[in-house]
Short mmCIF file of C-alpha atoms and ligand atoms in Angstrom, two decimals:
data_model
loop_
_atom_site.label_atom_id
_atom_site.label_comp_id
_atom_site.label_asym_id
_atom_site.label_seq_id
_atom_site.Cartn_x
_atom_site.Cartn_y
_atom_site.Cartn_z
CA UNK X 24 82.96 37.44 -195.46
CA UNK X 25 82.46 38.47 -191.81
CA UNK X 26 84.76 41.35 -190.88
CA UNK X 27 86.86 40.86 -187.75
CA UNK X 28 87.22 44.02 -185.71
CA UNK X 29 89.29 44.71 -182.61
CA UNK X 30 88.40 47.67 -180.40
CA UNK X 31 90.97 48.69 -177.79
CA UNK X 32 89.21 50.57 -175.00
CA UNK X 33 85.92 49.02 -176.13
CA UNK X 34 84.45 48.79 -172.61
CA UNK X 35 84.54 52.58 -172.29
CA UNK X 36 81.90 55.13 -173.21
CA UNK X 37 82.54 55.53 -176.96
CA UNK X 38 84.01 52.04 -177.45
CA UNK X 39 80.87 50.31 -176.18
CA UNK X 40 78.69 52.22 -178.67
CA UNK X 41 81.11 51.34 -181.47
CA UNK X 42 81.14 47.66 -180.43
CA UNK X 43 77.34 47.50 -180.56
CA UNK X 44 77.22 49.28 -183.91
CA UNK X 45 79.79 46.92 -185.49
CA UNK X 46 78.00 43.84 -184.10
CA UNK X 47 74.72 45.18 -185.53
CA UNK X 48 76.50 45.51 -188.88
CA UNK X 49 77.47 41.79 -188.73
CA UNK X 50 81.12 42.11 -187.66
CA UNK X 51 82.94 39.78 -185.27
CA UNK X 52 84.02 42.11 -182.48
CA UNK X 53 86.79 41.70 -179.93
CA UNK X 54 87.06 44.27 -177.17
CA UNK X 55 90.46 44.63 -175.49
CA UNK X 56 90.33 46.68 -172.30
CA UNK X 57 92.02 46.83 -168.89
CA UNK X 58 88.87 48.37 -167.33
CA UNK X 59 90.80 51.39 -166.01
CA UNK X 60 87.89 53.75 -166.76
CA UNK X 61 85.66 51.36 -168.70
CA UNK X 62 83.26 48.89 -167.16
CA UNK X 63 81.75 45.55 -168.06
CA UNK X 64 78.32 47.11 -167.43
CA UNK X 65 78.77 48.99 -170.73
CA UNK X 66 79.10 45.72 -172.67
CA UNK X 67 76.84 43.37 -170.64
CA UNK X 68 74.22 43.22 -173.36
CA UNK X 69 76.92 42.24 -175.90
CA UNK X 70 78.50 39.39 -173.90
CA UNK X 71 75.97 36.76 -175.03
CA UNK X 72 76.50 37.51 -178.70
CA UNK X 73 78.53 34.63 -180.24
CA UNK X 74 80.33 37.17 -182.44
CA UNK X 75 81.59 39.09 -179.38
CA UNK X 76 84.77 38.44 -177.38
CA UNK X 77 86.17 40.33 -174.39
CA UNK X 78 89.92 40.35 -173.73
CA UNK X 79 91.14 41.75 -170.38
CA UNK X 80 94.49 43.22 -171.37
CA UNK X 81 96.61 46.35 -171.06
CA UNK X 82 97.28 47.90 -174.47
CA UNK X 83 100.80 48.92 -173.38
CA UNK X 84 101.71 45.19 -173.45
CA UNK X 85 101.97 43.61 -176.92
CA UNK X 86 99.06 41.42 -178.03
CA UNK X 87 98.26 39.23 -180.98
CA UNK X 88 95.25 38.40 -183.15
CA UNK X 89 94.20 38.36 -186.78
CA UNK X 90 91.78 41.22 -187.45
CA UNK X 91 90.65 43.09 -190.56
CA UNK X 92 90.34 46.36 -188.66
CA UNK X 93 91.72 47.69 -185.38
CA UNK X 94 90.02 50.63 -183.68
CA UNK X 95 92.35 52.25 -181.14
CA UNK X 96 90.36 53.90 -178.36
CA UNK X 97 92.23 52.76 -175.24
CA UNK X 98 93.12 55.82 -173.16
CA UNK X 99 91.45 57.55 -170.23
CA UNK X 100 89.74 60.64 -171.65
CA UNK X 101 88.57 62.64 -168.65
CA UNK X 102 91.06 65.11 -167.09
CA UNK X 103 90.60 63.72 -163.55
CA UNK X 104 91.32 60.18 -164.76
CA UNK X 105 94.16 60.90 -167.14
CA UNK X 106 95.83 63.11 -164.53
CA UNK X 107 95.48 60.47 -161.81
CA UNK X 108 98.29 58.40 -163.29
CA UNK X 109 99.91 60.64 -165.91
CA UNK X 110 102.86 58.38 -166.71
CA UNK X 111 100.45 55.53 -167.41
CA UNK X 112 98.39 57.89 -169.62
CA UNK X 113 101.24 58.88 -171.90
CA UNK X 114 102.44 55.25 -172.00
CA UNK X 115 98.95 54.13 -173.00
CA UNK X 116 98.79 56.68 -175.80
CA UNK X 117 102.24 56.00 -177.19
CA UNK X 118 102.98 52.33 -176.44
CA UNK X 119 99.36 51.35 -177.04
CA UNK X 120 99.47 53.02 -180.45
CA UNK X 121 102.80 51.38 -181.22
CA UNK X 122 101.43 47.92 -180.33
CA UNK X 123 98.34 48.51 -182.48
CA UNK X 124 100.39 49.69 -185.46
CA UNK X 125 102.90 46.82 -185.18
CA UNK X 126 100.08 44.28 -185.07
CA UNK X 127 98.41 45.96 -188.06
CA UNK X 128 101.64 45.91 -190.01
CA UNK X 129 102.19 42.20 -189.39
CA UNK X 130 98.58 41.23 -190.14
CA UNK X 131 97.73 43.81 -192.83
CA UNK X 132 94.88 45.23 -190.77
CA UNK X 133 93.31 48.63 -191.33
CA UNK X 134 93.70 51.00 -188.35
CA UNK X 135 91.35 53.61 -186.95
CA UNK X 136 92.71 55.94 -184.27
CA UNK X 137 90.75 58.23 -181.95
CA UNK X 138 92.71 61.41 -181.65
CA UNK X 139 91.31 64.48 -179.95
CA UNK X 140 90.61 68.20 -180.19
CA UNK X 141 93.07 68.44 -177.26
CA UNK X 142 95.91 68.28 -179.79
CA UNK X 143 94.96 71.91 -180.58
CA UNK X 144 95.55 72.82 -176.91
CA UNK X 145 94.35 76.33 -176.01
CA UNK X 146 93.91 77.41 -179.63
CA UNK X 147 94.79 80.74 -181.24
CA UNK X 148 92.81 79.77 -184.35
CA UNK X 149 89.03 79.56 -184.04
CA UNK X 150 87.28 77.39 -185.19
CA UNK X 151 90.03 74.80 -185.51
CA UNK X 152 90.70 73.28 -188.95
CA UNK X 153 92.83 70.13 -189.36
CA UNK X 154 95.66 72.27 -190.73
CA UNK X 155 96.09 74.13 -187.40
CA UNK X 156 99.12 72.87 -185.43
CA UNK X 157 97.82 73.87 -182.03
CA UNK X 158 99.07 75.57 -178.88
CA UNK X 159 99.99 72.93 -176.32
CA UNK X 160 102.04 73.18 -173.14
CA UNK X 161 104.58 70.32 -173.10
CA UNK X 162 105.10 70.39 -169.32
CA UNK X 163 101.65 71.09 -167.89
CA UNK X 164 99.22 68.81 -166.09
CA UNK X 165 97.22 68.15 -169.30
CA UNK X 166 100.37 67.35 -171.30
CA UNK X 167 100.37 63.61 -170.51
CA UNK X 168 97.15 63.38 -172.52
CA UNK X 169 97.64 66.13 -175.11
CA UNK X 170 101.24 65.27 -175.94
CA UNK X 171 100.51 61.53 -175.74
CA UNK X 172 97.79 61.97 -178.33
CA UNK X 173 100.03 64.20 -180.47
CA UNK X 174 102.80 61.57 -180.37
CA UNK X 175 100.26 58.89 -181.32
CA UNK X 176 99.27 60.97 -184.35
CA UNK X 177 102.93 61.27 -185.27
CA UNK X 178 103.39 57.50 -185.00
CA UNK X 179 100.35 56.91 -187.21
CA UNK X 180 101.65 59.40 -189.75
CA UNK X 181 105.06 57.73 -189.95
CA UNK X 182 103.54 54.25 -190.33
CA UNK X 183 101.46 55.65 -193.19
CA UNK X 184 104.43 57.34 -194.90
CA UNK X 185 107.08 54.69 -194.17
CA UNK X 186 105.05 51.48 -194.56
CA UNK X 187 101.97 52.55 -196.52
CA UNK X 188 99.75 51.28 -193.69
CA UNK X 189 96.04 52.15 -193.99
CA UNK X 190 95.52 54.36 -190.93
CA UNK X 191 92.60 56.77 -190.50
CA UNK X 192 92.36 59.25 -187.64
CA UNK X 193 89.54 61.31 -186.25
CA UNK X 194 90.09 64.23 -183.90
CA UNK X 195 87.07 63.93 -181.65
CA UNK X 196 85.63 67.08 -180.09
CA UNK X 197 83.87 66.78 -176.69
CA UNK X 198 81.46 63.88 -177.07
CA UNK X 199 78.78 62.80 -174.60
CA UNK X 200 75.90 60.39 -174.21
CA UNK X 201 74.72 57.23 -172.43
CA UNK X 202 77.49 54.97 -170.99
CA UNK X 203 79.55 57.90 -169.74
CA UNK X 204 80.68 56.93 -166.29
CA UNK X 205 78.66 58.83 -163.65
CA UNK X 206 81.90 59.68 -161.80
CA UNK X 207 83.76 60.33 -165.01
CA UNK X 208 84.44 63.96 -164.07
CA UNK X 209 83.67 65.41 -167.49
CA UNK X 210 81.40 68.40 -167.53
CA UNK X 211 78.20 66.89 -168.92
CA UNK X 212 78.16 63.85 -166.64
CA UNK X 213 79.16 66.04 -163.68
CA UNK X 214 76.38 68.59 -164.24
CA UNK X 215 73.68 65.95 -164.80
CA UNK X 216 74.71 63.92 -161.73
CA UNK X 217 74.93 67.08 -159.61
CA UNK X 218 71.51 68.28 -160.77
CA UNK X 219 69.84 64.88 -160.28
CA UNK X 220 71.23 64.62 -156.73
CA UNK X 221 70.61 68.26 -155.73
CA UNK X 222 74.32 68.95 -155.31
CA UNK X 223 75.96 72.24 -156.27
CA UNK X 224 76.70 72.61 -159.98
CA UNK X 225 80.45 73.27 -160.11
CA UNK X 226 81.38 75.89 -162.71
CA UNK X 227 85.14 76.09 -163.09
CA UNK X 228 86.43 79.63 -163.67
CA UNK X 229 83.73 82.15 -164.59
CA UNK X 230 81.94 79.64 -166.84
CA UNK X 231 82.56 81.69 -170.00
CA UNK X 232 84.95 79.15 -171.56
CA UNK X 233 83.31 77.35 -174.48
CA UNK X 234 83.07 73.81 -175.76
CA UNK X 235 81.27 72.21 -178.72
CA UNK X 236 79.37 69.13 -177.62
CA UNK X 237 78.72 66.19 -179.91
CA UNK X 238 76.21 63.43 -179.23
CA UNK X 239 77.83 59.99 -179.45
CA UNK X 240 75.57 58.65 -182.26
CA UNK X 241 76.81 61.38 -184.61
CA UNK X 242 80.42 60.39 -183.91
CA UNK X 243 79.79 56.67 -184.48
CA UNK X 244 78.09 57.44 -187.81
CA UNK X 245 81.16 59.41 -188.94
CA UNK X 246 83.53 56.62 -187.85
CA UNK X 247 81.56 54.03 -189.83
CA UNK X 248 81.39 56.22 -192.96
CA UNK X 249 85.15 56.91 -192.77
CA UNK X 250 86.12 53.27 -192.27
CA UNK X 251 83.87 52.04 -195.10
CA UNK X 252 85.65 54.16 -197.73
CA UNK X 253 88.14 52.38 -200.02
CA UNK X 254 91.80 53.06 -199.18
CA UNK X 255 92.36 54.53 -202.67
CA UNK X 256 89.59 57.10 -202.15
CA UNK X 257 90.98 58.13 -198.75
CA UNK X 258 94.53 58.54 -200.11
CA UNK X 259 93.32 60.51 -203.13
CA UNK X 260 91.11 62.84 -201.05
CA UNK X 261 93.84 63.81 -198.58
CA UNK X 262 96.47 64.10 -201.31
CA UNK X 263 94.16 66.52 -203.16
CA UNK X 264 93.97 68.54 -199.94
CA UNK X 265 97.75 68.64 -199.53
CA UNK X 266 97.79 66.17 -196.59
CA UNK X 267 99.90 63.01 -196.58
CA UNK X 268 97.92 61.52 -193.69
CA UNK X 269 94.16 60.96 -193.28
CA UNK X 270 92.88 62.96 -190.32
CA UNK X 271 89.44 64.51 -189.86
CA UNK X 272 87.84 66.72 -187.23
CA UNK X 273 84.57 65.23 -186.04
CA UNK X 274 82.41 67.22 -183.66
CA UNK X 275 79.33 69.39 -183.41
CA UNK X 276 80.13 73.03 -184.22
CA UNK X 277 77.37 74.32 -181.90
CA UNK X 278 79.46 76.28 -179.37
CA UNK X 279 78.24 76.85 -175.80
CA UNK X 280 79.70 78.47 -172.73
CA UNK X 281 79.93 76.15 -169.75
CA UNK X 282 77.49 78.42 -167.95
CA UNK X 283 74.94 77.98 -170.77
CA UNK X 284 75.41 74.22 -170.45
CA UNK X 285 74.73 74.40 -166.70
CA UNK X 286 71.59 76.48 -167.28
CA UNK X 287 70.30 74.11 -169.98
CA UNK X 288 70.92 71.11 -167.70
CA UNK X 289 68.90 72.74 -164.92
CA UNK X 290 66.13 73.65 -167.40
CA UNK X 291 65.88 69.97 -168.32
CA UNK X 292 65.85 68.82 -164.68
CA UNK X 293 63.31 71.33 -163.30
CA UNK X 294 62.85 69.51 -159.98
CA UNK X 295 66.55 70.03 -159.13
CA UNK X 296 67.40 72.19 -156.11
CA UNK X 297 71.03 72.58 -157.23
CA UNK X 298 72.73 76.00 -157.18
CA UNK X 299 75.51 77.20 -159.46
CA UNK X 300 78.84 77.60 -157.62
CA UNK X 301 82.17 78.83 -158.97
CA UNK X 302 85.43 76.95 -158.42
CA UNK X 303 88.97 77.70 -159.65
CA UNK X 304 89.66 77.04 -163.31
CA UNK X 305 91.99 74.03 -163.71
CA UNK X 306 95.45 74.82 -165.09
CA UNK X 307 95.77 75.02 -168.90
CA UNK X 308 92.00 74.68 -169.37
CA UNK X 309 91.34 75.73 -173.01
CA UNK X 310 89.22 78.90 -173.31
CA UNK X 311 87.46 78.10 -176.58
CA UNK X 312 86.89 75.09 -178.73
CA UNK X 313 84.89 74.57 -181.89
CA UNK X 314 85.58 72.26 -184.83
CA UNK X 315 85.79 73.23 -188.46
CA UNK X 316 84.12 70.14 -189.92
CA UNK X 317 84.18 71.07 -193.60
CA UNK X 318 86.65 68.29 -194.52
CA UNK X 319 84.46 65.60 -192.91
CA UNK X 320 81.44 67.07 -194.69
CA UNK X 321 83.19 66.96 -198.04
CA UNK X 322 84.64 63.45 -197.70
CA UNK X 323 81.83 61.68 -195.85
CA UNK X 324 78.76 63.79 -196.67
CA UNK X 325 78.43 63.93 -192.89
CA UNK X 326 77.10 66.59 -190.56
CA UNK X 327 75.96 66.07 -186.97
CA UNK X 328 72.20 65.57 -186.54
CA UNK X 329 71.65 65.78 -182.79
CA UNK X 330 71.44 69.25 -181.21
CA UNK X 331 72.64 69.72 -177.63
CA UNK X 332 69.10 70.01 -176.21
CA UNK X 333 68.09 66.62 -177.68
CA UNK X 334 71.32 64.82 -176.82
CA UNK X 335 71.25 66.21 -173.30
CA UNK X 336 67.66 64.97 -172.81
CA UNK X 337 68.68 61.44 -173.91
CA UNK X 338 71.71 61.51 -171.64
CA UNK X 339 69.66 62.72 -168.66
CA UNK X 340 67.20 59.87 -169.30
CA UNK X 341 70.14 57.41 -169.21
CA UNK X 342 71.53 58.81 -165.95
CA UNK X 343 68.04 58.68 -164.39
CA UNK X 344 67.86 54.97 -165.33
CA UNK X 345 71.11 53.74 -163.78
P1 LIG V 24 86.58 56.16 -171.62
O1 LIG V 24 87.49 56.50 -170.49
O2 LIG V 24 85.16 55.87 -171.31
O3 LIG V 24 87.16 54.94 -172.45
C1 LIG V 24 88.52 54.62 -172.52
C2 LIG V 24 88.65 53.12 -172.42
O4 LIG V 24 90.04 52.76 -172.53
C3 LIG V 24 88.17 52.58 -171.07
O5 LIG V 24 87.34 51.45 -171.26
C4 LIG V 24 89.46 52.20 -170.36
O6 LIG V 24 89.29 51.16 -169.40
C5 LIG V 24 90.34 51.81 -171.52
N1 LIG V 24 91.78 51.88 -171.21
C6 LIG V 24 92.45 52.91 -170.64
N2 LIG V 24 93.76 52.61 -170.53
C7 LIG V 24 93.90 51.37 -171.07
C8 LIG V 24 95.02 50.50 -171.25
N3 LIG V 24 96.26 50.86 -170.86
N4 LIG V 24 94.81 49.28 -171.82
C9 LIG V 24 93.56 48.92 -172.21
N5 LIG V 24 92.48 49.69 -172.07
C10 LIG V 24 92.65 50.90 -171.51
O7 LIG V 24 86.69 57.37 -172.65
P2 LIG V 24 85.93 57.64 -174.03
O8 LIG V 24 85.31 58.98 -173.92
O9 LIG V 24 85.12 56.48 -174.43
O10 LIG V 24 87.17 57.80 -175.01
C11 LIG V 24 87.55 56.81 -175.94
C12 LIG V 24 88.69 57.35 -176.81
O11 LIG V 24 88.23 58.51 -177.51
C13 LIG V 24 89.91 57.78 -175.99
O12 LIG V 24 91.08 57.42 -176.68
C14 LIG V 24 89.78 59.28 -175.93
O13 LIG V 24 91.03 59.90 -175.80
C15 LIG V 24 89.12 59.58 -177.26
N6 LIG V 24 88.40 60.87 -177.20
C16 LIG V 24 87.22 60.98 -176.50
C17 LIG V 24 86.59 62.21 -176.43
C18 LIG V 24 85.28 62.41 -175.71
O14 LIG V 24 84.80 63.53 -175.65
N7 LIG V 24 84.64 61.40 -175.17
C19 LIG V 24 87.15 63.32 -177.08
C20 LIG V 24 88.35 63.15 -177.74
C21 LIG V 24 88.96 61.93 -177.83
N1 LIG V 25 84.08 71.96 -166.13
C1 LIG V 25 83.32 72.64 -165.18
N2 LIG V 25 82.79 71.93 -164.16
C2 LIG V 25 82.95 70.59 -164.02
C3 LIG V 25 83.71 69.89 -164.99
C4 LIG V 25 84.28 70.62 -166.03
O1 LIG V 25 83.14 73.86 -165.28
O2 LIG V 25 82.41 70.02 -163.05
C5 LIG V 25 84.65 72.71 -167.27
C6 LIG V 25 86.13 72.48 -167.51
O3 LIG V 25 86.90 73.37 -166.73
C7 LIG V 25 86.24 72.75 -169.00
C8 LIG V 25 84.89 72.30 -169.57
O4 LIG V 25 84.00 72.26 -168.45
O5 LIG V 25 86.38 74.13 -169.24
C9 LIG V 25 84.94 70.92 -170.22
O6 LIG V 25 85.56 70.02 -169.31
P1 LIG V 25 85.70 68.47 -169.60
O7 LIG V 25 86.54 67.91 -168.50
O8 LIG V 25 84.37 67.86 -169.85
O9 LIG V 25 86.46 68.39 -171.00
P2 LIG V 25 87.78 69.09 -171.60
O10 LIG V 25 88.27 70.16 -170.66
O11 LIG V 25 88.76 67.99 -171.75
O12 LIG V 25 87.32 69.68 -172.88
#
């Protein structure tokens, strides 16, 4: 039987890759998106597919449909976008999650939720395992996103414990690749666009803060492996690890300073005349981030395949082409 999948936020960067992957696997795919940060350009090549439907809708408003699986991705992910309308951001995280879970409960759908490494905040534990509770400011400028995502995890957990709903969560660590919006504001798209257009490369702070960058194909492979597992296997695995709720870190543990990223970007765009410039570090910017991915390895037999140099080259090629 053809699986029916709904992807909220499916016109965004990650959602559009997931939509294509599920269509390629034979699913019927509905994308629900309000196009706040997503764009129809990301899904143009899918629109002609008879198994694809686009629904222009805001996830904070209830919606209806019979699906086997619901993937919840709707939420702006870049600091400049999620801070532009912070009340809308936290509403999207919380009410959007609530609407997804209520629909799943009524229709017996399986839920996948994209959580984030941001739930660890500016971490005291390094690398971050799933068991770490994090260090997050509740009243800072990043809180609308971080706390929204933490509340969404809490909602998922209570729907699992109270109703036995099949919900699976991944905490995504910084992911990049084609279909990122060129004005997205995240570091990889910023540096590539700046280098391609000979503008200054803006290093925030002294550039020694670190991130672990994952190429989008590695993430999508992990999502598919996780969602294909039987519910009984998922429950048993997390129970054996002392967790009542299925949540996995998914990211590439290769850790780079932001300065190293800038230098690698310039190495890969040798014709660029861009210079490195230093700008103030945004408030509450985490100093270090690196996933402990041993749980994902054990459950899914998954490790990331694409090193930063390779993924960056593919992403640069994409930005040159648009
Ligand atoms: P993105 O901004 O490209 O995609 C988000 C999508 O959600 C966009 O298409 C946007 O229009 C849509 N959206 C936003 N608010 C909405 C609303 N109220 N109703 C309906 N649609 C709405 O970002 P992305 O990088 O593709 O992120 C997708 C998901 O993955 C997000 O939930 C994000 O928090 C999560 N995530 C991403 C990363 C990353 O590094 N890319 C890391 C951690 C978590
Ligand atoms: N950053 C930077 N220059 C930019 C954009 C971002 O130095 O033009 C830094 C930012 O301060 C952070 C890191 O790069 O330390 C990653 O930022 P991004 O917004 O991509 O993701 P997040 O902070 O959410 O991990």
